[in-house]
Coordinates of N, CA, C and O in Angstrom, one line a residue:
X1 N 101.6 99.7 92.3 CA 101.4 99.2 91.0 C 102.6 99.5 90.1 O 103.2 100.5 90.3
X2 N 102.9 98.6 89.2 CA 104.1 98.7 88.4 C 103.8 98.2 87.0 O 103.1 97.2 86.8
X3 N 104.3 99.0 86.0 CA 104.2 98.6 84.6 C 105.6 98.8 83.9 O 106.1 99.9 84.0
X4 N 106.1 97.8 83.3 CA 107.3 97.9 82.5 C 107.1 97.3 81.1 O 106.6 96.2 81.0
X5 N 107.5 98.1 80.1 CA 107.3 97.7 78.7 C 105.9 97.3 78.4 O 105.7 96.4 77.6
X6 N 105.0 97.9 79.0 CA 103.5 97.6 78.8 C 102.7 98.6 79.6 O 103.1 99.7 79.9
X7 N 101.5 98.2 79.9 CA 100.6 99.2 80.5 C 99.7 98.5 81.6 O 99.7 97.3 81.7
X8 N 99.1 99.3 82.3 CA 98.2 98.8 83.4 C 97.1 99.8 83.7 O 97.2 101.0 83.3
X9 N 96.1 99.3 84.4 CA 95.0 100.2 84.8 C 94.5 99.8 86.2 O 94.5 98.6 86.5
X10 N 94.2 100.8 87.0 CA 93.7 100.6 88.3 C 92.5 101.5 88.5 O 92.5 102.7 88.2
X11 N 91.4 100.9 89.0 CA 90.2 101.7 89.3 C 89.9 101.4 90.8 O 90.0 100.3 91.3
X12 N 89.6 102.5 91.5 CA 89.3 102.4 92.9 C 88.0 103.0 93.3 O 87.7 104.1 92.8
X13 N 87.3 102.4 94.1 CA 86.0 103.0 94.7 C 86.1 103.0 96.2 O 85.1 102.9 96.9
X14 N 87.4 103.1 96.7 CA 87.6 103.1 98.2 C 86.8 104.2 98.9 O 86.7 105.3 98.3
X15 N 86.3 103.9 100.0 CA 85.5 104.9 100.8 C 86.5 105.8 101.5 O 86.1 107.0 101.9
X16 N 87.7 105.4 101.8 CA 88.7 106.2 102.4 C 90.1 106.0 101.7 O 90.9 105.3 102.3
X17 N 90.2 106.6 100.5 CA 91.4 106.4 99.8 C 92.5 107.1 100.5 O 92.4 108.3 100.9
X18 N 93.6 106.4 100.8 CA 94.7 107.0 101.6 C 95.9 107.3 100.7 O 96.8 108.0 101.1
X19 N 96.0 106.6 99.6 CA 97.2 106.8 98.7 C 97.7 105.5 98.2 O 97.1 104.4 98.3
X20 N 98.9 105.6 97.6 CA 99.5 104.4 97.0 C 100.7 104.8 96.2 O 101.2 105.9 96.3
X21 N 101.2 103.9 95.4 CA 102.4 104.1 94.6 C 102.2 103.5 93.2 O 101.7 102.3 93.1
X22 N 102.6 104.3 92.2 CA 102.6 103.8 90.8 C 103.9 104.1 90.2 O 104.4 105.2 90.3
X23 N 104.5 103.1 89.5 CA 105.8 103.2 88.8 C 105.7 102.7 87.4 O 105.2 101.5 87.3
X24 N 106.1 103.5 86.4 CA 106.1 103.0 85.1 C 107.5 103.1 84.5 O 108.2 104.1 84.7
X25 N 108.0 102.1 83.8 CA 109.2 102.1 83.1 C 109.0 101.7 81.7 O 108.6 100.5 81.5
X26 N 109.2 102.5 80.7 CA 108.9 102.2 79.3 C 107.5 101.7 79.2 O 107.2 100.7 78.4
X27 N 106.5 102.3 79.9 CA 105.1 101.8 79.8 C 104.2 102.9 80.3 O 104.6 104.1 80.5
X28 N 103.0 102.6 80.5 CA 102.0 103.5 80.9 C 101.0 102.9 81.9 O 100.8 101.7 82.0
X29 N 100.4 103.8 82.7 CA 99.4 103.4 83.7 C 98.3 104.4 83.8 O 98.6 105.6 83.7
X30 N 97.1 103.9 83.9 CA 95.9 104.7 84.1 C 95.4 104.4 85.5 O 95.1 103.3 85.8
X31 N 95.2 105.5 86.3 CA 94.6 105.3 87.6 C 93.3 106.1 87.7 O 93.3 107.3 87.5
X32 N 92.2 105.4 87.9 CA 90.9 106.1 87.9 C 90.4 106.1 89.4 O 90.0 105.1 89.9
X33 N 90.4 107.3 90.0 CA 89.9 107.5 91.3 C 88.6 108.2 91.4 O 88.2 108.7 92.5
X34 N 87.9 108.3 90.3 CA 86.7 109.2 90.2 C 85.6 108.6 91.1 O 84.7 109.4 91.5
X35 N 85.6 107.4 91.5 CA 84.5 106.8 92.3 C 85.0 106.6 93.8 O 84.3 106.1 94.6
X36 N 86.3 107.0 94.0 CA 86.8 106.9 95.4 C 86.5 108.2 96.2 O 86.0 109.2 95.7
X37 N 86.7 108.1 97.5 CA 86.5 109.2 98.4 C 87.7 109.3 99.4 O 88.3 108.3 99.7
X38 N 87.9 110.5 99.8 CA 89.0 110.7 100.8 C 88.3 111.2 102.1 O 87.7 112.3 102.1
X39 N 88.3 110.3 103.1 CA 87.6 110.7 104.4 C 88.5 111.5 105.2 O 88.0 112.4 105.9
X40 N 89.8 111.3 105.2 CA 90.8 112.1 106.0 C 91.9 112.6 105.1 O 92.7 111.9 104.7
X41 N 91.8 113.9 104.8 CA 92.8 114.5 104.0 C 94.1 114.8 104.7 O 94.1 115.0 105.9
X42 N 95.2 114.7 104.0 CA 95.3 114.5 102.6 C 95.6 113.0 102.3 O 96.1 112.3 103.2
X43 N 95.3 112.6 101.1 CA 95.8 111.3 100.6 C 97.0 111.5 99.8 O 97.2 112.6 99.2
X44 N 98.0 110.6 99.8 CA 99.3 110.8 99.1 C 99.5 109.7 98.1 O 99.5 108.5 98.5
X45 N 99.6 110.1 96.8 CA 99.9 109.1 95.8 C 101.3 109.4 95.2 O 101.5 110.5 94.7
X46 N 102.1 108.4 95.2 CA 103.5 108.5 94.6 C 103.4 108.0 93.2 O 103.0 106.9 93.0
X47 N 103.7 108.9 92.3 CA 103.6 108.6 90.8 C 104.9 108.9 90.2 O 105.3 110.0 90.1
X48 N 105.6 107.8 89.7 CA 106.9 107.9 89.1 C 106.9 107.3 87.7 O 106.5 106.2 87.6
X49 N 107.3 108.1 86.8 CA 107.3 107.7 85.4 C 108.7 107.8 84.7 O 109.2 108.9 84.7
X50 N 109.2 106.7 84.2 CA 110.5 106.8 83.5 C 110.3 106.2 82.1 O 109.9 105.1 81.9
X51 N 110.5 107.1 81.1 CA 110.2 106.7 79.7 C 108.8 106.2 79.5 O 108.6 105.3 78.7
X52 N 107.9 106.8 80.2 CA 106.5 106.3 80.1 C 105.6 107.4 80.7 O 106.0 108.5 80.9
X53 N 104.3 107.0 80.9 CA 103.4 108.0 81.4 C 102.4 107.4 82.4 O 102.1 106.2 82.4
X54 N 101.8 108.3 83.2 CA 100.8 108.0 84.2 C 99.7 109.0 84.0 O 100.0 110.2 84.1
X55 N 98.5 108.5 83.9 CA 97.3 109.4 83.9 C 96.5 109.1 85.1 O 96.1 107.9 85.3
X56 N 96.2 110.1 85.9 CA 95.4 109.9 87.1 C 94.1 110.7 86.9 O 94.1 111.9 86.6
X57 N 93.0 110.1 87.1 CA 91.6 110.7 87.0 C 91.1 110.8 88.4 O 91.1 109.8 89.2
X58 N 90.6 112.1 88.8 CA 90.1 112.3 90.1 C 88.7 113.0 90.1 O 88.4 113.6 89.0
X59 N 87.9 112.9 91.1 CA 86.6 113.5 91.1 C 86.8 115.1 91.1 O 87.8 115.6 91.5
X60 N 85.8 115.7 90.5 CA 85.8 117.2 90.4 C 85.9 117.9 91.8 O 86.2 119.1 91.9
X61 N 85.5 117.2 92.8 CA 85.4 117.8 94.2 C 86.7 117.7 94.9 O 86.8 118.3 96.0
X62 N 87.8 117.1 94.4 CA 89.0 117.0 95.0 C 90.0 118.1 94.6 O 90.0 118.6 93.5
X63 N 90.8 118.6 95.6 CA 91.9 119.5 95.3 C 93.1 118.7 95.1 O 93.4 117.8 95.9
X64 N 93.9 119.0 94.0 CA 95.1 118.3 93.8 C 96.3 119.2 94.0 O 96.3 120.4 93.6
X65 N 97.3 118.7 94.7 CA 98.5 119.4 95.0 C 99.7 118.5 94.4 O 99.8 117.4 94.7
X66 N 100.4 119.1 93.4 CA 101.5 118.4 92.8 C 102.8 118.7 93.6 O 103.1 119.8 93.8
X67 N 103.5 117.6 93.9 CA 104.9 117.8 94.5 C 105.8 116.8 93.7 O 106.4 116.0 94.2
X68 N 105.8 117.0 92.4 CA 106.6 116.2 91.5 C 107.7 116.9 90.9 O 107.7 118.1 90.7
X69 N 108.7 116.1 90.5 CA 109.9 116.7 89.9 C 110.0 116.2 88.4 O 110.2 115.0 88.2
X70 N 109.9 117.1 87.5 CA 110.0 116.7 86.1 C 111.5 116.8 85.7 O 112.1 117.8 85.7
X71 N 112.1 115.6 85.3 CA 113.5 115.5 84.9 C 113.4 115.2 83.4 O 113.3 114.0 83.0
X72 N 113.5 116.2 82.5 CA 113.3 116.0 81.1 C 112.0 115.3 80.8 O 111.9 114.4 80.0
X73 N 111.0 115.7 81.6 CA 109.6 115.1 81.5 C 108.6 116.1 81.9 O 108.9 117.3 82.1
X74 N 107.4 115.7 82.2 CA 106.4 116.7 82.6 C 105.5 116.1 83.7 O 105.3 114.9 83.9
X75 N 105.1 117.1 84.6 CA 104.2 116.8 85.7 C 103.1 117.9 85.6 O 103.4 119.0 85.7
X76 N 101.9 117.5 85.4 CA 100.9 118.6 85.2 C 99.5 118.2 85.8 O 99.1 117.1 85.9
X77 N 98.9 119.3 86.3 CA 97.6 119.3 86.9 C 96.6 119.9 86.0 O 96.7 121.1 85.8
X78 N 95.7 119.2 85.4 CA 94.7 119.7 84.5 C 93.3 119.6 85.1 O 92.3 119.6 84.4
X79 N 93.2 119.6 86.4 CA 91.9 119.5 87.1 C 91.3 120.9 87.3 O 92.0 121.9 87.3
X80 N 90.0 120.8 87.5 CA 89.3 122.0 88.0 C 89.5 122.1 89.5 O 89.2 121.1 90.2
X81 N 89.8 123.2 90.0 CA 90.0 123.4 91.4 C 88.8 123.8 92.1 O 88.2 124.9 91.8
X82 N 88.2 122.9 93.0 CA 86.9 123.2 93.7 C 87.1 124.3 94.8 O 88.1 124.5 95.3
X83 N 86.0 125.0 95.0 CA 85.9 125.9 96.1 C 85.3 125.2 97.3 O 84.5 124.3 97.1
X84 N 85.6 125.6 98.5 CA 85.1 125.0 99.7 C 83.6 125.3 99.7 O 83.1 126.4 99.4
X85 N 82.8 124.4 100.1 CA 81.3 124.5 100.3 C 81.0 124.7 101.7 O 80.9 123.7 102.4
X86 N 80.8 125.9 102.2 CA 80.5 126.1 103.6 C 81.6 125.7 104.5 O 82.8 126.0 104.3
X87 N 81.3 124.9 105.6 CA 82.4 124.5 106.5 C 83.0 123.1 106.1 O 83.9 122.6 106.8
X88 N 82.5 122.5 105.0 CA 83.0 121.2 104.6 C 84.4 121.3 104.0 O 84.6 122.1 103.1
X89 N 85.3 120.5 104.5 CA 86.7 120.6 103.9 C 86.7 120.0 102.6 O 85.9 119.1 102.2
X90 N 87.6 120.5 101.7 CA 87.7 119.9 100.4 C 88.7 118.8 100.5 O 89.9 119.0 101.0
X91 N 88.4 117.6 100.0 CA 89.3 116.5 100.0 C 90.6 116.8 99.2 O 90.5 117.4 98.1
X92 N 91.7 116.5 99.7 CA 93.0 116.8 99.0 C 93.8 115.6 98.7 O 94.0 114.7 99.6
X93 N 94.3 115.6 97.5 CA 95.2 114.5 97.0 C 96.6 115.2 96.7 O 96.6 116.1 95.9
X94 N 97.6 114.7 97.3 CA 99.0 115.1 97.0 C 99.6 114.1 96.2 O 99.6 112.9 96.5
X95 N 100.1 114.5 95.0 CA 100.8 113.6 94.1 C 102.3 113.9 94.1 O 102.7 115.0 93.8
X96 N 103.1 112.9 94.5 CA 104.5 113.1 94.7 C 105.2 112.2 93.7 O 104.7 111.1 93.3
X97 N 106.5 112.5 93.3 CA 107.2 111.6 92.5 C 108.1 112.4 91.5 O 108.4 113.6 91.7
X98 N 108.4 111.7 90.4 CA 109.2 112.3 89.3 C 108.7 111.7 88.0 O 108.1 110.7 87.9
X99 N 109.1 112.5 87.0 CA 108.9 112.1 85.6 C 110.2 112.3 84.8 O 110.6 113.4 84.7
X100 N 110.8 111.2 84.4 CA 112.0 111.3 83.6 C 111.8 110.8 82.2 O 111.5 109.6 82.1
X101 N 111.9 111.6 81.3 CA 111.6 111.3 79.9 C 110.2 110.7 79.7 O 110.0 109.7 79.0
X102 N 109.3 111.2 80.6 CA 107.9 110.7 80.6 C 107.0 111.8 81.2 O 107.4 112.9 81.3
X103 N 105.8 111.4 81.5 CA 104.9 112.4 82.1 C 103.9 111.8 83.1 O 103.6 110.6 83.0
X104 N 103.5 112.7 84.0 CA 102.4 112.4 84.9 C 101.4 113.5 84.7 O 101.7 114.7 84.8
X105 N 100.1 113.1 84.5 CA 99.1 114.1 84.4 C 97.9 113.7 85.2 O 97.6 112.6 85.3
X106 N 97.3 114.8 85.9 CA 96.1 114.5 86.7 C 95.0 115.3 86.0 O 95.1 116.5 85.7
X107 N 93.8 114.6 85.8 CA 92.7 115.2 85.2 C 91.4 114.8 86.0 O 91.4 113.9 86.8
X108 N 90.3 115.5 85.6 CA 89.0 115.2 86.2 C 88.3 114.1 85.4 O 88.6 113.9 84.3

């Protein structure tokens, strides 16, 4: 997904979310994954923001791992980190990319 000098929104209810890519340049993007599921962890989402922002919403049951580089910008995880329930694995989303004069935030 790509947004330049504007904005965009993506909602997913995928049964096996595997990942994707979002790039914003002087714009913003909202990615809503709260109704999606990860069947095979990890899923990898590349989120790159230049002079803009990306907000990613995930289910409370997912663990988020940030692997982002803030270059005069911000990369933040504001999610609640779930505990494993018995033997069931916790679905994991890895968010990779960079934020240059912009920001990437992950929330529940």
